[in-house]
Amino acid sequence: MPKTTFPDHADLTLDEKLERFAMLRDTISGLEEEKTALSNDIKAAMLDGHTPETDLYRARLQTTRKVTYPLDQFRDFYGDAAVFEVAVIDTNKVKALVKSGDLEAEDLERIDEVREQHALCLIPKSA
């Protein structure tokens, strides 16, 4: 695989690097959105029986399946211990339960585990 090359940024100031980063991020985001929209349109057409292709590419749909197991049936077969062994806590669902008042945020704060992760965020000046 050929090595990807990009401009040397050593001669840029920190502010110029931030400006370039912001421009690249915005460009990539826009391209990702357009790619997703085009992909959805093409898949819908193919599901209707169309077979698009270009001089260089032919489209093909690949179907994948995600296996899930109903909790009650899994518990009936394997018991509570097995359910707890394979269970995963969904933090989005936990937050929704806190918001609805079904769980107490204070109780969760006593048992939560936090891992630090750093991401570069851009804040618009107009905000």
Backbone as a printed PyTorch tensor [residue, N CA C, xyz], in Angstrom:
tensor([[[  0.8500,  -1.1780,   0.0000],
         [  0.0000,   0.0000,   0.0000],
         [  0.8890,   1.2330,   0.0000]],

        [[  0.6420,   2.1770,  -0.9200],
         [  1.4880,   3.3710,  -0.9770],
         [  1.2800,   4.2540,   0.2530]],

        [[  2.3590,   4.9040,   0.6460],
         [  2.3120,   5.7940,   1.8000],
         [  1.5870,   7.0780,   1.4140]],

        [[  0.6670,   7.5050,   2.2890],
         [ -0.0500,   8.7520,   2.0620],
         [  0.8450,   9.9160,   2.4540]],

        [[  0.9050,  10.9030,   1.5850],
         [  1.7160,  12.0770,   1.8900],
         [  0.8060,  13.2770,   2.0600]],

        [[  1.2200,  14.1940,   2.8840],
         [  0.4910,  15.4310,   3.0940],
         [  1.5050,  16.5250,   3.3380]],

        [[  1.0750,  17.7820,   3.2330],
         [  2.0230,  18.8940,   3.3830],
         [  2.6700,  18.9060,   4.7600]],

        [[  3.9000,  19.3660,   4.8020],
         [  4.5940,  19.5400,   6.0790],
         [  4.0220,  20.7720,   6.7620]],

        [[  3.5860,  20.6090,   7.9980],
         [  2.9480,  21.7080,   8.7190],
         [  3.8910,  22.3750,   9.7170]],

        [[  5.1640,  22.0440,   9.6400],
         [  6.1210,  22.5770,  10.6120],
         [  6.2450,  24.0980,  10.5300]],

        [[  6.0380,  24.6510,   9.3590],
         [  6.2010,  26.1000,   9.2100],
         [  4.9440,  26.8910,   9.5700]],

        [[  3.8590,  26.2160,   9.9520],
         [  2.6220,  26.9020,  10.3270],
         [  2.6270,  27.2670,  11.8050]],

        [[  1.9750,  28.3740,  12.1130],
         [  1.8070,  28.7340,  13.5230],
         [  0.7320,  27.8320,  14.1150]],

        [[  0.6080,  27.8320,  15.4180],
         [ -0.4080,  27.0180,  16.0720],
         [ -1.8070,  27.4370,  15.6220]],

        [[ -2.0390,  28.7440,  15.4920],
         [ -3.3340,  29.2260,  15.0230],
         [ -3.6110,  28.7700,  13.5920]],

        [[ -2.5870,  28.7840,  12.7380],
         [ -2.7470,  28.3270,  11.3640],
         [ -3.0200,  26.8240,  11.3220]],

        [[ -2.3630,  26.0720,  12.2010],
         [ -2.6370,  24.6320,  12.2820],
         [ -4.0800,  24.3800,  12.6930]],

        [[ -4.5730,  25.1550,  13.6580],
         [ -5.9610,  25.0160,  14.0860],
         [ -6.9090,  25.3470,  12.9400]],

        [[ -6.6040,  26.4150,  12.2020],
         [ -7.4380,  26.7980,  11.0630],
         [ -7.4650,  25.6830,  10.0200]],

        [[ -6.3020,  25.1070,   9.7230],
         [ -6.2170,  24.0100,   8.7520],
         [ -6.9730,  22.7850,   9.2560]],

        [[ -6.8190,  22.4690,  10.5280],
         [ -7.5310,  21.3460,  11.1300],
         [ -9.0390,  21.5360,  10.9870]],

        [[ -9.5150,  22.7510,  11.3100],
         [-10.9470,  23.0460,  11.2220],
         [-11.4470,  22.8940,   9.7880]],

        [[-10.6750,  23.3870,   8.8350],
         [-11.0680,  23.2890,   7.4350],
         [-11.1450,  21.8260,   6.9990]],

        [[-10.1460,  21.0380,   7.3740],
         [-10.1520,  19.6200,   7.0120],
         [-11.3180,  18.8820,   7.6720]],

        [[-11.5550,  19.1680,   8.9590],
         [-12.6560,  18.5160,   9.6690],
         [-13.9840,  18.8330,   9.0080]],

        [[-14.1990,  20.0990,   8.6740],
         [-15.4610,  20.5020,   8.0500],
         [-15.6150,  19.8680,   6.6640]],

        [[-14.5250,  19.8010,   5.9160],
         [-14.5610,  19.1840,   4.5890],
         [-14.8780,  17.6960,   4.6970]],

        [[-14.1990,  17.0140,   5.5980],
         [-14.4190,  15.5780,   5.7800],
         [-15.8460,  15.3090,   6.2310]],

        [[-16.3550,  16.1160,   7.1580],
         [-17.7270,  15.9350,   7.6400],
         [-18.7190,  16.0720,   6.4900]],

        [[-18.5330,  17.0850,   5.6720],
         [-19.4190,  17.2870,   4.5310],
         [-19.3490,  16.1390,   3.5430]],

        [[-18.1480,  15.6680,   3.2830],
         [-17.9800,  14.5430,   2.3670],
         [-18.6110,  13.2670,   2.9220]],

        [[-18.4660,  13.0370,   4.2290],
         [-19.0720,  11.8560,   4.8660],
         [-20.5920,  11.9050,   4.7540]],

        [[-21.1750,  13.0900,   4.9850],
         [-22.6240,  13.2380,   4.8810],
         [-23.1010,  12.9820,   3.4590]],

        [[-22.3770,  13.5270,   2.4910],
         [-22.7470,  13.3110,   1.0890],
         [-22.6010,  11.8480,   0.7120]],

        [[-21.5140,  11.2170,   1.1650],
         [-21.2880,   9.8010,   0.8790],
         [-22.4120,   8.9400,   1.4570]],

        [[-22.8360,   9.2560,   2.6810],
         [-23.9140,   8.5020,   3.3240],
         [-25.2190,   8.6680,   2.5540]],

        [[-25.5230,   9.9030,   2.1410],
         [-26.7560,  10.1540,   1.3930],
         [-26.7480,   9.4050,   0.0590]],

        [[-25.6180,   9.4700,  -0.6420],
         [-25.5170,   8.7520,  -1.9200],
         [-25.6360,   7.2450,  -1.7120]],

        [[-24.9800,   6.7360,  -0.6790],
         [-25.0480,   5.3070,  -0.3740],
         [-26.4820,   4.8700,  -0.1150]],

        [[-27.2080,   5.6640,   0.6660],
         [-28.6040,   5.3280,   0.9620],
         [-29.4580,   5.3140,  -0.2950]],

        [[-29.2390,   6.2970,  -1.1750],
         [-29.9910,   6.3520,  -2.4330],
         [-29.6850,   5.1310,  -3.3060]],

        [[-28.4220,   4.7830,  -3.4160],
         [-28.0120,   3.6580,  -4.2580],
         [-28.5650,   2.3460,  -3.7000]],

        [[-28.4580,   2.1460,  -2.3760],
         [-28.9790,   0.9140,  -1.7710],
         [-30.4860,   0.7910,  -1.9710]],

        [[-31.2040,   1.9050,  -1.8190],
         [-32.6540,   1.8630,  -2.0190],
         [-32.9840,   1.4730,  -3.4630]],

        [[-32.2540,   2.0350,  -4.4100],
         [-32.4810,   1.7000,  -5.8180],
         [-32.1660,   0.2280,  -6.0780]],

        [[-31.1030,  -0.2650,  -5.4880],
         [-30.7280,  -1.6600,  -5.6960],
         [-31.7480,  -2.6050,  -5.0730]],

        [[-32.2980,  -2.2260,  -3.9430],
         [-33.3460,  -3.0470,  -3.3280],
         [-34.6060,  -3.0700,  -4.1910]],

        [[-34.7540,  -2.0530,  -5.0560],
         [-35.8600,  -2.0160,  -6.0170],
         [-35.5130,  -2.7330,  -7.3170]],

        [[-34.3340,  -3.3330,  -7.3930],
         [-33.9740,  -4.1290,  -8.5520],
         [-32.9950,  -3.5030,  -9.5230]],

        [[-32.5730,  -2.2780,  -9.2720],
         [-31.6150,  -1.6240, -10.1650],
         [-30.2070,  -2.1610,  -9.9100]],

        [[-29.3700,  -2.1150, -10.9550],
         [-27.9850,  -2.5820, -10.8370],
         [-27.0390,  -1.5110, -11.3780]],

        [[-26.7210,  -0.5110, -10.5840],
         [-25.8600,   0.5760, -11.0590],
         [-24.4100,   0.1420, -11.2280]],

        [[-23.7460,   0.7420, -12.2170],
         [-22.3150,   0.5110, -12.4000],
         [-21.7090,   1.6450, -13.2050]],

        [[-20.4120,   1.7950, -13.0840],
         [-19.6650,   2.7960, -13.8360],
         [-18.6130,   2.0730, -14.6570]],

        [[-17.7550,   2.8430, -15.3090],
         [-16.6590,   2.2230, -16.0520],
         [-15.7190,   1.4700, -15.1140]],

        [[-15.6040,   1.9420, -13.8900],
         [-14.6590,   1.3450, -12.9570],
         [-15.2870,   0.4770, -11.8700]],

        [[-16.5570,   0.6780, -11.5960],
         [-17.1630,   0.0010, -10.4440],
         [-18.5230,  -0.5820, -10.7660]],

        [[-18.8190,  -1.6370, -10.0490],
         [-20.1360,  -2.2580, -10.0850],
         [-20.6200,  -2.2990,  -8.6380]],

        [[-21.8570,  -1.9920,  -8.4450],
         [-22.4020,  -1.9860,  -7.0870],
         [-22.9120,  -3.3710,  -6.7180]],

        [[-22.7250,  -3.7140,  -5.4600],
         [-23.2030,  -4.9880,  -4.9350],
         [-23.6670,  -4.7660,  -3.5020]],

        [[-24.7930,  -5.3190,  -3.1530],
         [-25.2700,  -5.2260,  -1.7790],
         [-24.7950,  -6.4440,  -1.0030]],

        [[-24.2700,  -6.2070,   0.1480],
         [-23.8680,  -7.2980,   1.0320],
         [-24.7190,  -7.2050,   2.2930]],

        [[-25.3780,  -8.2650,   2.6270],
         [-26.2500,  -8.2850,   3.7870],
         [-25.5200,  -8.9260,   4.9550]],

        [[-25.5580,  -8.2640,   6.0770],
         [-24.9880,  -8.8330,   7.2920],
         [-26.1050,  -8.9910,   8.3080]],

        [[-25.9150,  -9.9170,   9.2070],
         [-26.9120, -10.1680,  10.2360],
         [-26.2610, -10.1130,  11.6000]],

        [[-26.9310,  -9.4610,  12.5070],
         [-26.4630,  -9.3860,  13.8840],
         [-27.3570, -10.2850,  14.7280]],

        [[-26.7590, -11.2360,  15.3770],
         [-27.5190, -12.1700,  16.1970],
         [-27.7350, -11.5710,  17.5820]],

        [[-28.9760, -11.6170,  18.0410],
         [-29.2950, -11.2000,  19.4070],
         [-30.0550, -12.3440,  20.0760]],

        [[-30.0940, -12.3150,  21.3830],
         [-30.7660, -13.3540,  22.1470],
         [-31.7770, -12.7100,  23.0880]],

        [[-33.0440, -13.0930,  22.9940],
         [-34.0350, -12.5400,  23.9170],
         [-33.6480, -12.8650,  25.3590]],

        [[-33.6320, -11.8340,  26.1990],
         [-33.1720, -11.9800,  27.5730],
         [-33.9180, -13.0690,  28.3360]],

        [[-35.2440, -13.0690,  28.2610],
         [-36.0300, -14.0480,  29.0230],
         [-35.7190, -15.4840,  28.6040]],

        [[-35.6070, -15.7160,  27.3120],
         [-35.3050, -17.0650,  26.8270],
         [-33.8770, -17.4640,  27.1800]],

        [[-32.9440, -16.5210,  27.0920],
         [-31.5540, -16.8010,  27.4720],
         [-31.5000, -17.1920,  28.9440]],

        [[-32.2090, -16.4340,  29.7790],
         [-32.2430, -16.7230,  31.2170],
         [-32.8740, -18.0930,  31.4760]],

        [[-33.9450, -18.4350,  30.7410],
         [-34.5990, -19.7410,  30.9240],
         [-33.6410, -20.8900,  30.6280]],

        [[-32.8240, -20.7370,  29.5910],
         [-31.8940, -21.7900,  29.2110],
         [-30.6650, -21.8520,  30.1130]],

        [[-30.1130, -20.6990,  30.4680],
         [-28.7920, -20.6750,  31.0980],
         [-28.7620, -20.1250,  32.5170]],

        [[-29.8210, -19.4900,  32.9580],
         [-29.8860, -18.9970,  34.3300],
         [-29.3660, -17.5820,  34.4980]],

        [[-29.6170, -17.0280,  35.6940],
         [-29.2420, -15.6490,  35.9910],
         [-27.7400, -15.4140,  35.9450]],

        [[-26.9570, -16.3860,  36.4230],
         [-25.4990, -16.2030,  36.4540],
         [-24.9520, -15.9800,  35.0430]],

        [[-25.4450, -16.7420,  34.0870],
         [-24.9810, -16.5830,  32.7020],
         [-25.4230, -15.2390,  32.1310]],

        [[-26.6300, -14.8050,  32.4720],
         [-27.1190, -13.5140,  31.9960],
         [-26.2010, -12.3990,  32.4950]],

        [[-25.8560, -12.4350,  33.7790],
         [-24.9840, -11.4020,  34.3260],
         [-23.5760, -11.4880,  33.7420]],

        [[-23.1510, -12.6670,  33.3800],
         [-21.8150, -12.8380,  32.8090],
         [-21.6930, -12.1660,  31.4420]],

        [[-22.7630, -12.1760,  30.6620],
         [-22.6950, -11.6560,  29.2920],
         [-23.3680, -10.2970,  29.1250]],

        [[-23.9940,  -9.7850,  30.1650],
         [-24.7350,  -8.5230,  30.0660],
         [-23.7930,  -7.3340,  29.8960]],

        [[-24.2630,  -6.3220,  29.1820],
         [-23.5380,  -5.0840,  28.9750],
         [-24.4780,  -3.9350,  29.3550]],

        [[-23.9540,  -2.9680,  30.0950],
         [-24.7560,  -1.8120,  30.4840],
         [-24.6850,  -0.7610,  29.3820]],

        [[-25.8140,  -0.3400,  28.8900],
         [-25.8990,   0.6820,  27.8430],
         [-25.9980,   2.0450,  28.5210]],

        [[-24.9440,   2.8480,  28.4240],
         [-24.9190,   4.1330,  29.1310],
         [-25.9960,   5.0930,  28.6280]],

        [[-26.3530,   5.0130,  27.3570],
         [-27.4240,   5.8770,  26.8510],
         [-28.7600,   5.5300,  27.4960]],

        [[-29.0110,   4.2420,  27.6940],
         [-30.2540,   3.8250,  28.3490],
         [-30.2330,   4.1920,  29.8290]],

        [[-29.0550,   4.1080,  30.4460],
         [-28.9320,   4.5200,  31.8450],
         [-29.2680,   6.0010,  31.9740]],

        [[-28.7150,   6.8280,  31.0880],
         [-28.9930,   8.2660,  31.1220],
         [-30.4810,   8.5390,  30.9370]],

        [[-31.1130,   7.7860,  30.0560],
         [-32.5510,   7.9680,  29.8300],
         [-33.3490,   7.6050,  31.0820]],

        [[-32.9260,   6.5520,  31.7900],
         [-33.6060,   6.1690,  33.0240],
         [-33.4110,   7.2060,  34.1200]],

        [[-32.2360,   7.8170,  34.1690],
         [-31.9950,   8.8960,  35.1330],
         [-32.8960,  10.0840,  34.7910]],

        [[-32.9440,  10.4250,  33.5190],
         [-33.7560,  11.5700,  33.0900],
         [-35.2360,  11.3540,  33.3900]],

        [[-35.6890,  10.1130,  33.2450],
         [-37.1050,   9.8280,  33.5060],
         [-37.4000,   9.6630,  34.9970]],

        [[-36.3470,   9.6330,  35.8190],
         [-36.5420,   9.5140,  37.2620],
         [-36.5620,   8.0880,  37.7740]],

        [[-36.3050,   7.1070,  36.9070],
         [-36.3180,   5.7020,  37.3230],
         [-35.0400,   5.2970,  38.0440]],

        [[-33.9500,   6.0140,  37.8240],
         [-32.6850,   5.7640,  38.5230],
         [-32.2160,   7.0590,  39.1590]],

        [[-31.5170,   6.9410,  40.2770],
         [-30.9750,   8.1080,  40.9660],
         [-29.5540,   8.3780,  40.4950]],

        [[-29.2990,   9.5860,  40.0180],
         [-27.9820,   9.9600,  39.5240],
         [-26.9300,   9.8540,  40.6210]],

        [[-27.2930,  10.2050,  41.8510],
         [-26.3390,  10.1690,  42.9570],
         [-25.8460,   8.7460,  43.2110]],

        [[-26.7400,   7.7770,  43.1270],
         [-26.3400,   6.3810,  43.3210],
         [-25.3720,   5.9370,  42.2260]],

        [[-25.6550,   6.3350,  40.9990],
         [-24.7860,   5.9600,  39.8810],
         [-23.4090,   6.5870,  40.0080]],

        [[-23.3520,   7.8130,  40.5240],
         [-22.0600,   8.4870,  40.6710],
         [-21.1420,   7.7530,  41.6400]],

        [[-21.7130,   7.0130,  42.5670],
         [-20.8940,   6.2550,  43.5180],
         [-20.2710,   5.0130,  42.8830]],

        [[-20.8720,   4.5220,  41.8080],
         [-20.3560,   3.2780,  41.2180],
         [-19.7520,   3.4700,  39.8320]],

        [[-19.8430,   4.6800,  39.2820],
         [-19.3490,   4.8490,  37.9190],
         [-17.8230,   4.7830,  37.8500]],

        [[-17.3420,   4.3860,  36.6820],
         [-15.9160,   4.3430,  36.3940],
         [-15.6800,   5.2770,  35.2110]],

        [[-14.6920,   6.1430,  35.3380],
         [-14.4240,   7.1260,  34.2930],
         [-13.0300,   6.8930,  33.7220]],

        [[-12.9560,   6.7700,  32.3870],
         [-11.6710,   6.6800,  31.6960],
         [-11.4700,   7.9800,  30.9480]],

        [[-10.2770,   8.5600,  31.0580],
         [-10.0000,   9.8080,  30.3530],
         [ -9.6560,   9.5300,  28.9050]],

        [[-10.2250,  10.3420,  28.0510],
         [ -9.9390,  10.2890,  26.6300],
         [ -9.9060,  11.7290,  26.1520]],

        [[ -8.9690,  12.0660,  25.3130],
         [ -8.8130,  13.4500,  24.8800],
         [ -9.1680,  13.5930,  23.4060]],

        [[ -9.9810,  14.5850,  23.1010],
         [-10.3540,  14.8730,  21.7250],
         [-10.2130,  16.3670,  21.4930]],

        [[ -9.7890,  16.7240,  20.3090],
         [ -9.6680,  18.1310,  19.9400],
         [-11.0250,  18.6140,  19.4480]],

        [[-11.6060,  19.5710,  20.1340],
         [-12.9160,  20.1150,  19.7670],
         [-12.7570,  21.5480,  19.2940]],

        [[-13.5800,  21.9480,  18.3810],
         [-13.5590,  23.3130,  17.8730],
         [-14.8270,  24.0160,  18.3410]],

        [[-14.6640,  25.1850,  18.8490],
         [-15.7810,  25.9870,  19.3180],
         [-15.9490,  27.1730,  18.3720]],

        [[-17.1040,  27.3170,  17.7560],
         [-17.2950,  28.4480,  16.8530],
         [-17.2620,  29.7660,  17.5990]],

        [[-16.5990,  30.7630,  17.0150],
         [-16.5280,  32.0660,  17.6590],
         [-17.8850,  32.7510,  17.7100]],

        [[-18.7700,  32.4300,  16.8110],
         [-20.0830,  33.0690,  16.7580],
         [-21.0250,  32.5610,  17.8300]],

        [[-20.6330,  31.5060,  18.5400],
         [-21.5370,  30.9080,  19.5520],
         [-21.5250,  31.7000,  20.8280]]])
